Amino acid sequence: MVSQAEVWDPFHAGALLSQLNEQRLAGPGPFCDVTLIASDDAKFRAHQSVLAACSPYFRELLSSPPPAPPRALSSSSAALTGKDRVLELPHLQSRVLSDLLDYIYTSRVAQHGSKGTRLLSEAGRSLGVPFLAGLVGKDPSRVKSKSRQDKTDGMDGTDKLGAAKSSKTSLSFPLSVPFPGLSAQNHCPPSSSPSSSSACATGSEEALWKRAAVDKHLQHMPGLLPISSSSSSSSSSSSPIDLTAPTRKEPPSTPPSSMTGTVPQFLSLPLLPPARTGLVFPAGGKGDSFPAGMDSERSTTETAQILFNLSAMAFQGRGQLEPDRKEQGPGVKQGRAESPAAGPGLPQTNPLPPPLTPPLPHGPSPVPPKAELLCGVCHRLFSSASSLTVHMRLHRGGRALSCRHCGKAFIHNKRLQSHEAICRQAPPVLHTAPKQEPPDEGEEEGEQGGGAEEQPEHSRVGPGRPLKKGRGFLMRHHRPFPRSDLLAEEDHFVKVVDGHIIYFCTVCERSYMTLSSLKRHSNVHSWRRKYPCHFCDKVFALAEYRTKHEVWHTGERRYQCIFCWEAFATYYNLKTHQKAFHGISPGLISSEKTANGGYKQKVNALKLYRLLPMRSQKRPYKTYSQSLTDSLLLPPESAKPLPLPLDCSLPASLGPSELHSLISDGHRQGLLADPSEFTFGVKPDGLGLGEPSKLADAKSDMRVRLAEGGAAEGERDTNSGDGVLPGGSGVRPPRGYCGSKAPVSSVITYGHPKPSVIKHGTAVSSSVIVHSNQISSGGGSSFLNSSPSEANSNSPVPSKAAHRPMKKQVLKNYVQNQSEGEGVSTPEEVGGKQAVEGEERGKPQKGRRAHSKSVTYTAKPACVAGEAEVRGSAPLCQITVRIGEEAIVKRSISETDLMRDKSPPPSKAKKTDASVQDPAEPHHAHHHRHRHRAHRGSSEQEEEAETWRKNPKASKATGKVREYYFRQEVREEDSDQDAEDNLWRPYYTYKPKRKALHVQKVKKSSWQRQLRYKRSLRLLRRAEKLMDNSTKEEEEEEEEEEEGRKRRWGRREGKKTTEQRDAPKRH
DNA sequence: CTAGTCCTGCCAATCGCG
DNA sequence: CGCGATTGGCAGGACTAG
Ligand SMILES: [Zn+2]
Ligand SMILES: [Zn+2]
Ligand SMILES: [Zn+2]
């Protein structure tokens, strides 16, 4: 077929195959359009055309419109884009399927023992892949070298195609593995990379990775593989050899049109970079490296044929295979011009060139209901298929990447790349270790206690390995104690740079200025400790994460804006609010941060917000920030019970119902009314955490009063609203969550009147100008909430906690506060001033008199910032803070400008809505699927905690109940499978931060060197570990990371930031 | 791009030990 | 009480998802 005049690239087939293989292994990229699900639910990504090209079975399957069932499946198990198909292959185990795909994409067959081979062979028969079918009884090695004929023999009836192919065999295409010359770099020159999509590495690293891959291939495929005569190539008509055939047929529309069989054509192939062209006759080079000859004999393998067949269509549009689908882009079909015969891989059934006639009803329906745009993994809903597709990367994506050396699976290319570099370096250890998966599996099992997921097959790591489900991954986190310990020991290494000690995580190489930070971080890898949410099944690696997360459940809003008194759930929300409504630039708000993103309290930082005490005081002490903050700005106010913590302030006398009624009237439904308002405990609002709880409303007044009253009472033991959280919802913590009960210190010292002071602004740059004189001390802040309410009768908390005496200081302060309370400006006052703006918000207006000295903060609109004032433009808002006892906020700004317009950010509305329905954190709602079960941990603590949860009362007996109560971190041992599902994981993986490097900018180069050195050390360590059988740890960790990484990389691979960050690390 | 999460330096509070 | 080791809260920039 190839015309004599034609020039052909002997390496094309191999390179193409290689690329295709990479595509599928790379995870959910734009190229793979079918997901295969093995009996054990393992999922594999592949190309429809490739599958169809090599298996009649797939061809048929894919050529027909997706059956309804499949669809369902797709929606549930994997989100797919319209084009994507999901094929469930219940008769194939993941391992077999993996091997099958490996074969299809690499021409190689992994030997897994007779059984494995047998299974594979069976699969080959059932799928019509002669070569595989013929594996049984054949010597693997031989098999490899076998010619097509052999394969043909094995074929089953399934192959309709069978016959045809042989003829074509004659043409040989070296399956080449990309010869050296073709190395990835060539394919994807960094410089040119941009054009290359996923297939090509965008970055240099990627290039390396590819190169590695190539090398690998070479190793594995030293010679040319025999061409299998397999029938696989579906179309008899299409001769594998005949390059032109397919191409020529192409319809005008297709891009691939270029393929004419001539050299140029090849060039045009998307997969192969132009560079390749030059390769056309790598003559010299290739000959050397490859035995070359690309004679007919060696040349093509079955896969090669497939590739050839595909080459024509591959990029025309995947649609070909799935002509029926409407979803495919409109353009998709166009590509398909060829007659059935022409398209090798194409199902003859769909000759439809007719893009026109697309859709079958059941196919992915043209317009899938949105309902279908549901992530099968997390159940999240998406508005568009594309978004869902992207999202799915998070779940499945690139699990399939595997190390060519050891087979270890990775989610992200980068990770793989780095791993391979290492792997190559330390072949002995790493290579083998991974393969000895047994340990790994064993470990999981042991730890998991029979996790549902353990499937030996899955555990295998290697190319084409099944994607593990989230659960599977998670499970890996569990390590036996011993290991963790071991890990712990090696969790870091230290470097001294310029006299500074820098701690590095051995796992991810992130650097830390402090050991404590590193240790804290290391748990992310080791999961030595787990911090389960008290409300849901999520588990976190850092206590802080859990704490923050729980806010979603409690609805607690601790960040109060001093300008408008609105309270927010997170600092972020507060900041956003102030920026939007008060024109305050973050910079002014407070502390300065360290180069690393860490934070350093400024001595005279001015805080424009108040941080209310944590409702669930896990730690009965006032935080550093609190004291500072309060002392600075809030002194006066603090005296007064803030409205926020209703629960705290709520007098017992007042029944919830009353409150409720109060609340209910007014703004309840109003725009402004936010859920937060109704925090009384009556209902869990759990709502918009992001939303400010409006202190100002009418209710606020009430609250204030109540609060005061409550405060007066001192600690109200009887807190009717026990479930209520400050600012928040009445959600009651389920398992041992101790709400306000915590003894503690919520009350903080307040009092020292040190008037900080502020001044009005003139000049500080941004919008707010402040000037503080002496900020000094202070102790603190005051929160009414302090009431140690321990007592809530309801509170599950054991008496112990309740009984805990408040600190003297705290009490003292508290008392003081109480007394001062009267004079202090209350929110009400503020409200009054705000009244202007406040209507919407329903803030009460109460006129108040300012006492003592006051300072005025001027906030301008962000846009106007600073300058406006200079010019004399009116400040958006002025805040007067009275030093001493009360703070008064004056707002001269028109509310409208500030608040109304911006008003409730969209997010607000959303959240509210959502929240109403489900108090739970929006994002993790889906996590609830799996119940977090009791931890079986051996650790006492854990048990305790558990006990508590199950039966709070039971735990009371122990004197330490409280501790447990508050600290439920679970040790590794307790791993619980279910819990694992919910393990927290970052969006991205841990890698050295760029900033860390920045910090040391000057020394950057040296750092890099060090890192490199470090890495080598790490390798050594790893090797050691491996020797110890501790391989898993790393793997596990890596996998975890990988997941995140994959996400990250997937998205940002090409970005500078990423590169930069990596650079130091990698180079 | 925005909204929101993640990370990590810094430090408060606690715990264990003497 | 001091001291060292831990734990984890906080800020706010870095970074991700959508
Ligand atoms: Zn790390
Ligand atoms: Zn939760
Ligand atoms: Zn505000």
Coordinates of N, CA, C and O in Angstrom, one line a residue, chain A residues 340-397:
Chain A
P340 N -16.5 2.3 6.3 CA -16.3 1.4 7.4 C -15.0 0.7 7.2 O -14.2 0.5 8.1
A341 N -14.9 0.3 6.0 CA -13.7 -0.4 5.7 C -12.5 0.4 6.0 O -11.5 -0.1 6.6
A342 N -12.6 1.5 5.6 CA -11.4 2.4 5.8 C -11.0 2.5 7.3 O -9.9 2.4 7.6
G343 N -11.9 2.7 8.0 CA -11.6 3.0 9.4 C -11.3 1.7 10.0 O -12.1 0.8 10.2
P344 N -10.1 1.5 10.4 CA -9.7 0.3 11.0 C -10.4 0.1 12.3 O -11.0 -0.9 12.5
G345 N -10.2 1.0 13.1 CA -10.8 0.7 14.4 C -12.2 1.0 14.4 O -12.9 0.7 15.4
L346 N -12.7 1.6 13.4 CA -14.1 1.9 13.6 C -15.0 0.8 13.4 O -14.8 -0.1 12.7
P347 N -16.0 1.0 14.1 CA -17.0 -0.1 14.0 C -17.6 0.1 12.8 O -18.0 1.2 12.3
Q348 N -17.8 -1.0 12.2 CA -18.5 -0.8 10.9 C -19.9 -0.5 11.1 O -20.5 0.0 10.2
T349 N -20.3 -0.7 12.2 CA -21.7 -0.4 12.4 C -22.0 1.0 12.3 O -23.0 1.4 11.9
N350 N -21.1 1.8 12.5 CA -21.4 3.1 12.4 C -20.7 3.7 11.3 O -19.8 4.4 11.4
P351 N -21.1 3.5 10.3 CA -20.5 4.0 9.1 C -20.8 5.5 9.1 O -20.4 6.2 8.3
L352 N -21.6 5.8 9.9 CA -22.1 7.1 9.8 C -21.2 8.1 9.7 O -20.7 8.6 10.7
P353 N -21.1 8.5 8.7 CA -20.2 9.7 8.5 C -21.1 10.8 9.0 O -20.7 11.8 9.3
P354 N -22.2 10.5 8.9 CA -23.1 11.6 9.1 C -23.1 12.0 10.5 O -23.8 11.6 11.3
P355 N -22.5 12.9 10.5 CA -22.5 13.6 11.8 C -23.8 14.0 12.0 O -24.2 14.3 13.1
L356 N -24.5 14.0 11.0 CA -25.8 14.6 11.1 C -26.7 13.7 12.0 O -27.6 14.2 12.6
T357 N -26.5 12.5 11.9 CA -27.5 11.7 12.5 C -27.0 11.2 13.8 O -26.6 10.1 13.9
P358 N -26.8 11.9 14.5 CA -26.2 11.5 15.7 C -26.9 10.7 16.6 O -26.9 9.6 16.7
P359 N -27.5 11.0 17.2 CA -27.9 10.6 18.5 C -28.9 9.6 18.6 O -30.0 9.7 18.2
L360 N -28.5 8.8 19.4 CA -29.5 7.8 19.8 C -29.9 8.3 21.1 O -29.3 8.9 21.8
P361 N -31.1 8.0 21.3 CA -31.7 8.5 22.5 C -30.8 8.0 23.7 O -30.6 8.8 24.6
H362 N -30.5 6.9 23.6 CA -29.8 6.5 24.8 C -28.4 7.0 24.9 O -27.8 7.0 25.9
G363 N -27.8 7.2 23.9 CA -26.4 7.6 23.9 C -26.4 8.6 24.9 O -27.3 9.0 25.3
P364 N -25.3 9.0 25.0 CA -25.3 10.1 26.0 C -26.2 11.1 25.4 O -26.0 11.5 24.3
S365 N -27.2 11.2 26.0 CA -28.2 12.0 25.4 C -27.6 13.4 25.1 O -26.8 13.9 25.7
P366 N -28.2 13.9 24.1 CA -27.7 15.1 23.6 C -27.7 16.1 24.7 O -26.7 16.8 25.0
V367 N -28.7 16.1 25.4 CA -28.7 17.0 26.5 C -29.0 16.3 27.7 O -30.1 16.2 28.2
P368 N -28.0 15.9 28.2 CA -28.1 15.1 29.4 C -28.7 16.0 30.5 O -28.4 17.2 30.6
P369 N -29.6 15.5 31.1 CA -30.2 16.3 32.2 C -29.1 16.7 33.1 O -28.2 16.0 33.3
K370 N -29.3 17.8 33.7 CA -28.2 18.2 34.5 C -28.0 17.2 35.7 O -27.0 17.1 36.2
A371 N -29.1 16.6 35.9 CA -29.0 15.7 37.0 C -27.9 14.7 36.8 O -27.3 14.2 37.7
E372 N -27.7 14.5 35.6 CA -26.6 13.5 35.3 C -25.2 14.1 35.5 O -24.3 13.3 35.6
L373 N -25.2 15.3 35.6 CA -23.8 15.9 35.8 C -23.5 15.8 37.2 O -23.3 16.8 37.9
L374 N -23.5 14.6 37.6 CA -23.3 14.4 39.0 C -22.0 13.6 39.2 O -21.8 12.6 38.5
C375 N -21.2 14.0 40.0 CA -20.0 13.2 40.2 C -20.3 12.0 41.0 O -20.9 12.0 42.0
G376 N -20.0 10.9 40.4 CA -20.3 9.7 41.0 C -19.5 9.4 42.3 O -19.9 8.6 43.1
V377 N -18.5 10.1 42.4 CA -17.6 9.9 43.6 C -18.1 10.7 44.7 O -18.3 10.2 45.8
C378 N -18.2 12.0 44.5 CA -18.6 12.8 45.6 C -20.0 13.4 45.5 O -20.4 14.1 46.3
H379 N -20.6 13.0 44.4 CA -22.0 13.4 44.3 C -22.2 14.9 44.0 O -23.3 15.4 44.2
R380 N -21.2 15.5 43.7 CA -21.4 16.9 43.4 C -22.0 17.1 42.1 O -21.9 16.3 41.2
L381 N -22.7 18.1 42.0 CA -23.5 18.4 40.8 C -22.7 19.4 40.0 O -22.2 20.4 40.5
F382 N -22.8 19.3 38.7 CA -22.1 20.2 37.9 C -23.0 20.7 36.8 O -23.9 20.1 36.4
S383 N -22.8 21.9 36.5 CA -23.6 22.5 35.5 C -23.3 22.1 34.1 O -24.1 22.2 33.2
S384 N -22.0 21.8 33.9 CA -21.7 21.4 32.6 C -20.8 20.2 32.6 O -20.1 19.8 33.5
A385 N -20.9 19.5 31.5 CA -20.1 18.3 31.3 C -18.6 18.6 31.5 O -17.9 17.8 32.1
S386 N -18.2 19.7 30.9 CA -16.8 20.0 31.0 C -16.4 20.2 32.4 O -15.3 19.7 32.8
S387 N -17.2 20.8 33.1 CA -16.7 21.1 34.5 C -16.7 19.8 35.3 O -15.8 19.5 36.1
L388 N -17.6 18.9 34.9 CA -17.6 17.6 35.6 C -16.4 16.9 35.2 O -15.8 16.2 36.1
T389 N -16.1 17.0 34.0 CA -14.9 16.2 33.5 C -13.7 16.7 34.3 O -12.9 15.9 34.8
V390 N -13.6 17.9 34.4 CA -12.4 18.5 35.1 C -12.4 18.0 36.5 O -11.4 17.6 37.1
H391 N -13.6 18.1 37.0 CA -13.7 17.7 38.4 C -13.3 16.2 38.6 O -12.7 15.9 39.6
M392 N -13.7 15.4 37.7 CA -13.4 14.0 37.9 C -11.9 13.7 38.0 O -11.5 12.7 38.4
R393 N -11.2 14.6 37.5 CA -9.8 14.4 37.6 C -9.4 14.3 39.1 O -8.4 13.6 39.4
L394 N -10.1 14.9 39.8 CA -9.8 14.8 41.2 C -9.9 13.4 41.8 O -9.2 13.0 42.6
H395 N -10.9 12.8 41.3 CA -11.1 11.5 41.8 C -10.3 10.4 41.1 O -9.8 9.5 41.7
R396 N -10.4 10.5 39.8 CA -9.7 9.4 39.2 C -8.5 9.7 38.5 O -7.7 8.9 38.2
G397 N -8.5 10.7 38.1 CA -7.4 11.0 37.2 C -6.3 10.2 37.2 O -6.2 9.1 37.0

